[in-house]
Tab-separated table of C-alpha atoms and ligand atoms in Angstrom:
chain	number	residue	atom	x	y	z
E	1	MET	CA	20.081	-31.157	-17.970
E	2	LYS	CA	21.940	-28.295	-16.388
E	3	THR	CA	25.669	-28.139	-16.866
E	4	LYS	CA	27.990	-27.927	-13.875
E	5	ARG	CA	28.684	-24.347	-14.900
E	6	GLN	CA	24.988	-23.419	-14.836
E	7	ILE	CA	24.502	-25.016	-11.437
E	8	GLN	CA	27.496	-23.086	-10.113
E	9	LYS	CA	26.167	-19.866	-11.615
E	10	GLU	CA	22.743	-20.313	-10.022
E	11	ALA	CA	24.327	-21.110	-6.657
E	12	THR	CA	26.365	-17.894	-6.767
E	13	ARG	CA	23.306	-15.876	-7.764
E	14	LYS	CA	21.396	-17.358	-4.835
E	15	LEU	CA	24.295	-16.650	-2.473
E	16	ILE	CA	24.338	-13.002	-3.568
E	17	LEU	CA	20.585	-12.642	-3.047
E	18	ASP	CA	20.660	-14.413	0.333
E	19	THR	CA	23.539	-12.223	1.493
E	20	ALA	CA	21.963	-9.019	0.151
E	21	TYR	CA	18.815	-9.922	2.097
E	22	GLN	CA	20.839	-10.241	5.329
E	23	VAL	CA	22.896	-7.109	4.738
E	24	TYR	CA	19.893	-4.945	3.802
E	25	ALA	CA	17.954	-6.313	6.786
E	26	SER	CA	20.671	-5.226	9.202
E	27	GLU	CA	22.085	-2.117	7.464
E	28	GLY	CA	19.240	-0.823	5.315
E	29	PHE	CA	19.184	-0.357	1.548
E	30	SER	CA	21.996	2.190	1.592
E	31	ALA	CA	24.420	-0.698	2.244
E	32	THR	CA	26.893	-0.944	-0.622
E	33	THR	CA	27.546	-3.793	-3.036
E	34	ASN	CA	31.055	-3.842	-1.566
E	35	GLN	CA	29.576	-4.748	1.819
E	36	ILE	CA	27.467	-7.463	0.214
E	37	ALA	CA	30.463	-8.882	-1.682
E	38	ARG	CA	32.543	-8.968	1.483
E	39	ALA	CA	29.792	-10.651	3.500
E	40	ALA	CA	29.343	-13.259	0.752
E	41	ASN	CA	33.092	-13.808	0.376
E	42	LEU	CA	32.953	-12.881	-3.288
E	43	SER	CA	34.882	-10.373	-5.330
E	44	HIS	CA	33.035	-7.122	-5.968
E	45	GLY	CA	33.051	-7.785	-9.724
E	46	THR	CA	31.200	-11.097	-9.301
E	47	ILE	CA	28.091	-9.264	-8.114
E	48	PHE	CA	27.939	-7.279	-11.352
E	49	VAL	CA	28.337	-10.408	-13.455
E	50	HIS	CA	24.988	-11.511	-12.021
E	51	PHE	CA	23.307	-8.146	-11.495
E	52	PRO	CA	24.314	-5.345	-13.877
E	53	THR	CA	23.184	-2.554	-11.523
E	54	VAL	CA	22.322	-2.084	-7.850
E	55	GLU	CA	18.722	-1.327	-8.883
E	56	ASN	CA	18.585	-4.642	-10.694
E	57	LEU	CA	19.877	-6.457	-7.613
E	58	ILE	CA	17.308	-4.772	-5.357
E	59	ILE	CA	14.418	-5.501	-7.740
E	60	CYS	CA	15.396	-9.161	-8.190
E	61	LEU	CA	15.706	-9.488	-4.436
E	62	LEU	CA	12.311	-7.892	-3.825
E	63	GLU	CA	10.640	-10.012	-6.489
E	64	ARG	CA	12.009	-13.148	-4.863
E	65	PHE	CA	10.956	-11.854	-1.448
E	66	GLY	CA	7.479	-11.044	-2.809
E	67	LEU	CA	6.994	-14.542	-4.220
E	68	GLU	CA	8.114	-16.136	-0.980
E	69	ILE	CA	6.046	-14.013	1.387
E	70	ASN	CA	2.966	-14.153	-0.882
E	71	ALA	CA	3.118	-17.935	-1.020
E	72	GLN	CA	3.072	-17.949	2.776
E	73	PHE	CA	0.140	-15.523	3.014
E	74	HIS	CA	-1.818	-17.630	0.560
E	75	LEU	CA	-1.033	-20.848	2.385
E	76	LEU	CA	-1.965	-19.519	5.793
E	77	ALA	CA	-5.170	-17.837	4.723
E	78	GLU	CA	-8.374	-19.843	4.741
E	79	LYS	CA	-11.662	-18.652	3.298
E	80	ASP	CA	-13.715	-19.432	6.352
E	81	GLU	CA	-11.349	-18.244	9.029
E	82	SER	CA	-12.135	-15.614	11.624
E	83	LEU	CA	-10.796	-12.088	11.421
E	84	GLU	CA	-8.623	-12.773	14.483
E	85	THR	CA	-7.062	-15.835	12.869
E	86	PHE	CA	-6.377	-13.995	9.647
E	87	LEU	CA	-4.701	-11.013	11.345
E	88	ALA	CA	-2.638	-13.365	13.516
E	89	ALA	CA	-1.514	-15.245	10.394
E	90	HIS	CA	-0.523	-11.982	8.706
E	91	ILE	CA	1.591	-10.973	11.694
E	92	SER	CA	3.114	-14.432	12.062
E	93	VAL	CA	4.396	-14.273	8.462
E	94	LEU	CA	5.757	-10.748	8.969
E	95	ILE	CA	7.597	-11.838	12.129
E	96	ARG	CA	9.624	-14.291	10.018
E	97	TYR	CA	10.886	-11.390	7.915
E	98	GLU	CA	10.605	-8.630	10.474
E	99	ASP	CA	14.015	-6.922	10.134
E	100	PHE	CA	13.931	-6.920	6.345
E	101	TYR	CA	10.277	-5.887	6.147
E	102	LYS	CA	10.920	-3.033	8.577
E	103	ARG	CA	13.702	-1.716	6.336
E	104	LEU	CA	11.494	-2.136	3.310
E	105	ILE	CA	8.581	-0.105	4.666
E	106	SER	CA	10.900	2.567	6.114
E	107	GLU	CA	12.859	3.059	2.906
E	108	ILE	CA	10.344	2.236	0.171
E	109	ASN	CA	10.113	5.887	-0.911
E	110	VAL	CA	13.764	6.030	-1.939
E	111	LEU	CA	13.791	2.654	-3.700
E	112	PRO	CA	13.454	2.355	-7.504
E	113	GLN	CA	9.948	2.768	-8.977
E	114	GLU	CA	9.699	-0.914	-9.870
E	115	ALA	CA	10.392	-1.834	-6.254
E	116	LYS	CA	7.277	0.120	-5.259
E	117	TYR	CA	5.144	-1.985	-7.593
E	118	VAL	CA	6.558	-5.177	-6.117
E	119	PHE	CA	5.693	-3.764	-2.700
E	120	ILE	CA	2.097	-2.996	-3.759
E	121	ASN	CA	1.736	-6.533	-5.043
E	122	ILE	CA	2.892	-7.933	-1.717
E	123	GLN	CA	0.122	-5.911	-0.066
E	124	SER	CA	-2.405	-7.024	-2.704
E	125	VAL	CA	-2.219	-10.619	-1.541
E	126	VAL	CA	-2.920	-9.511	2.022
E	127	SER	CA	-5.775	-7.228	0.943
E	128	PHE	CA	-7.242	-10.036	-1.186
E	129	HIS	CA	-7.549	-12.348	1.801
E	130	LEU	CA	-8.592	-9.662	4.255
E	131	ASN	CA	-11.308	-8.578	1.830
E	132	GLN	CA	-12.778	-12.107	1.802
E	133	VAL	CA	-12.908	-12.211	5.572
E	134	ILE	CA	-14.349	-8.686	5.885
E	135	GLU	CA	-16.996	-9.163	3.179
E	136	ARG	CA	-18.265	-12.237	4.951
E	137	ASP	CA	-18.397	-10.390	8.277
E	138	GLN	CA	-20.104	-7.420	6.643
E	139	GLU	CA	-22.797	-9.750	5.336
E	140	LYS	CA	-23.298	-10.984	8.883
E	141	GLU	CA	-23.368	-7.313	9.893
E	142	THR	CA	-20.716	-7.775	12.551
E	143	ILE	CA	-18.409	-5.127	11.049
E	144	LYS	CA	-19.069	-1.402	10.853
E	145	GLU	CA	-19.763	0.086	7.448
E	146	ILE	CA	-16.285	1.270	6.554
E	147	PRO	CA	-14.918	1.205	2.984
E	148	MET	CA	-12.650	-1.787	2.412
E	149	HIS	CA	-9.551	0.300	1.672
E	150	ILE	CA	-9.907	2.133	4.974
E	151	VAL	CA	-10.259	-1.183	6.824
E	152	PHE	CA	-7.103	-2.425	5.113
E	153	ASN	CA	-5.052	0.774	5.327
E	154	SER	CA	-5.921	1.218	8.995
E	155	TRP	CA	-4.613	-2.244	9.795
E	156	LEU	CA	-1.482	-1.741	7.719
E	157	GLY	CA	-1.030	1.757	9.143
E	158	LEU	CA	-1.203	0.398	12.660
E	159	ILE	CA	1.324	-2.400	12.254
E	160	HIS	CA	3.612	-0.293	10.070
E	161	TYR	CA	3.617	2.446	12.704
E	162	TYR	CA	4.691	-0.038	15.352
E	163	LEU	CA	7.324	-1.497	13.035
E	164	THR	CA	8.893	1.737	11.832
E	165	ASN	CA	8.928	3.115	15.376
E	166	SER	CA	9.736	-0.166	17.079
E	167	TYR	CA	12.287	1.552	19.345
E	168	LEU	CA	9.321	3.147	21.118
E	169	PHE	CA	7.609	-0.112	21.919
E	170	ALA	CA	10.003	-3.029	22.245
E	171	ALA	CA	13.626	-4.003	22.690
E	172	GLY	CA	13.318	-7.009	20.389
E	173	SER	CA	10.561	-8.015	17.969
E	174	VAL	CA	7.824	-5.408	18.268
E	175	LEU	CA	5.323	-7.639	16.457
E	176	THR	CA	5.972	-10.542	18.809
E	177	ASP	CA	5.542	-8.333	21.861
E	178	HIS	CA	2.453	-6.463	20.682
E	179	LYS	CA	0.584	-8.770	18.300
E	180	ASP	CA	-2.178	-9.765	20.710
E	181	GLU	CA	-2.825	-6.210	21.810
E	182	LEU	CA	-2.863	-4.880	18.232
E	183	ILE	CA	-5.198	-7.580	16.919
E	184	LEU	CA	-7.620	-7.361	19.820
E	185	ASN	CA	-7.951	-3.594	19.738
E	186	TYR	CA	-7.993	-3.210	15.979
E	187	ILE	CA	-10.958	-5.571	15.908
E	188	LYS	CA	-12.684	-3.531	18.599
E	189	LEU	CA	-12.314	-0.479	16.380
E	190	ILE	CA	-14.018	-1.977	13.350
E	191	ARG	CA	-16.492	-4.419	14.893
E	192	LYS	CA	-20.070	-3.360	15.594
K	1	MET	CA	0.737	-27.611	-5.676
K	2	LYS	CA	-0.537	-25.838	-8.782
K	3	THR	CA	-0.436	-22.062	-9.011
K	4	CYS	CA	-2.943	-20.163	-11.149
K	5	ILE	CA	-1.262	-19.108	-14.403
K	6	ALA	CA	-3.359	-15.937	-14.597
K	7	CYS	CA	-3.087	-14.473	-11.079
K	8	GLY	CA	-0.460	-16.512	-9.214
K	9	MET	CA	-2.739	-17.790	-6.462
K	10	PRO	CA	-1.882	-21.279	-5.182
K	11	MET	CA	-4.798	-23.650	-5.727
K	12	LYS	CA	-5.041	-25.765	-2.596
K	13	LYS	CA	-8.499	-27.248	-2.867
K	14	GLU	CA	-10.792	-28.380	-5.651
K	15	SER	CA	-12.956	-25.330	-5.035
K	16	ASP	CA	-10.006	-23.029	-5.833
K	17	PHE	CA	-9.935	-24.280	-9.441
K	18	ALA	CA	-12.081	-22.901	-12.238
K	19	MET	CA	-15.325	-24.956	-12.297
K	20	GLY	CA	-13.835	-27.050	-9.463
K	21	ASP	CA	-11.859	-28.846	-12.174
K	22	THR	CA	-8.347	-29.667	-10.942
K	23	SER	CA	-7.086	-30.217	-14.495
K	24	LYS	CA	-7.552	-26.470	-15.132
K	25	ALA	CA	-4.475	-24.249	-14.908
K	26	TYR	CA	-6.374	-21.191	-13.671
K	27	CYS	CA	-8.385	-20.425	-10.581
K	28	ILE	CA	-12.004	-19.682	-9.847
K	29	TYR	CA	-11.317	-15.917	-9.764
K	30	CYS	CA	-9.780	-15.973	-13.234
K	31	ALA	CA	-12.633	-17.861	-14.869
K	32	LYS	CA	-15.606	-16.377	-16.701
K	33	GLU	CA	-19.086	-17.675	-15.964
K	34	ASP	CA	-18.795	-20.272	-18.725
K	35	GLY	CA	-15.583	-21.566	-17.150
K	36	SER	CA	-13.185	-20.224	-19.779
K	37	MET	CA	-10.279	-18.037	-18.706
K	38	GLN	CA	-10.742	-14.268	-18.626
K	39	SER	CA	-9.013	-12.258	-21.337
K	40	PHE	CA	-5.992	-10.074	-20.616
K	41	GLU	CA	-8.090	-6.896	-20.621
K	42	GLU	CA	-10.815	-8.408	-18.419
K	43	LYS	CA	-8.306	-9.676	-15.889
K	44	LYS	CA	-6.378	-6.423	-15.892
K	45	GLN	CA	-9.527	-4.365	-15.344
K	46	SER	CA	-10.751	-6.580	-12.537
K	47	LEU	CA	-7.365	-6.518	-10.785
K	48	VAL	CA	-7.122	-2.728	-11.130
K	49	ASN	CA	-10.627	-2.264	-9.728
K	50	PHE	CA	-9.900	-4.687	-6.944
K	51	THR	CA	-6.667	-2.910	-5.994
K	52	ILE	CA	-8.447	0.436	-5.920
K	53	LYS	CA	-11.310	-0.978	-3.862
K	54	THR	CA	-9.179	-2.809	-1.303
K	55	GLN	CA	-6.134	-0.502	-1.054
K	56	GLY	CA	-7.507	2.859	-2.163
K	57	LEU	CA	-4.753	3.398	-4.732
K	58	ASP	CA	-4.687	6.121	-7.346
K	59	LYS	CA	-5.886	4.646	-10.660
K	60	ALA	CA	-2.637	5.240	-12.563
K	61	VAL	CA	-0.597	3.649	-9.762
K	62	ALA	CA	-2.946	0.663	-9.566
K	63	GLU	CA	-2.633	0.124	-13.337
K	64	LYS	CA	1.155	0.162	-13.198
K	65	ALA	CA	1.273	-2.214	-10.254
K	66	VAL	CA	-1.149	-4.642	-11.892
K	67	GLU	CA	0.822	-4.625	-15.158
K	68	ASN	CA	3.983	-5.268	-13.198
K	69	MET	CA	2.396	-8.275	-11.537
K	70	MET	CA	0.795	-9.664	-14.709
K	71	ARG	CA	4.093	-9.430	-16.568
K	72	GLN	CA	5.448	-12.199	-14.353
K	73	LEU	CA	2.585	-14.621	-14.891
K	74	PRO	CA	2.752	-17.392	-17.507
K	75	ALA	CA	-0.709	-16.648	-18.948
K	76	TRP	CA	0.194	-13.113	-20.055
K	77	LYS	CA	3.729	-13.470	-21.393
K	78	ALA	CA	2.603	-12.602	-24.923
K	79	PHE	CA	1.255	-9.218	-23.827
K	80	PHE	CA	4.552	-7.722	-22.690
X	1	LIG	ZN1	-6.280	-16.881	-10.814
């Protein structure tokens, strides 16, 4: 049984992570722990009771984010689905986290090394499912002979380009506005 | 729902489990042909190769990322 103190401690930890998620999504990862403390209505010191350093906070947040988003990719992906359905599912998950994900891909190069590995592992779940779909289509010879990593990186490159430059393409959610166009034309590029 | 202890994949259907046996704690991708679970080195190698094949990563980067992921899985706690 958890003590009242433990329950309280876990609730505060969750509040810090939830607030950090919101603050980073709207301000980027250069937002300070002071900003996060203020938004969570906590004293600045409380944050460091739970997370000794900013790096630690960011890594814990990304690990939690990775688990959550990966669970959704896994749940949405089906072995026998079409390429269209899979790509639509990928985008539909990203739309749920669009502001945060956009910050993440724009700023990944300045985040701690460990954060980059968490990021790779988020992409691994997507590449795992895409690979199943593509291998099946390659057997049916409906897909051009392109190495798997180029198939994957081209898709990611396309949606990441639209996300990081969303001001060029949409006033609101760029993925919502352009998902159909991106899926349709990406498939045209790789299908025989 | 059960999650594979060796790779973290949720096991939704019978066919996701090793040997289609829902009492198993690991998935079909983490099983050897005889149904037993792959060793740490086997799993690590196959994940590294898979990451390189599907994402085109540099080998050293792929190894680090795979270790980072395996560290969090219940099956490999003893290796870190
Ligand atoms: Zn597994």
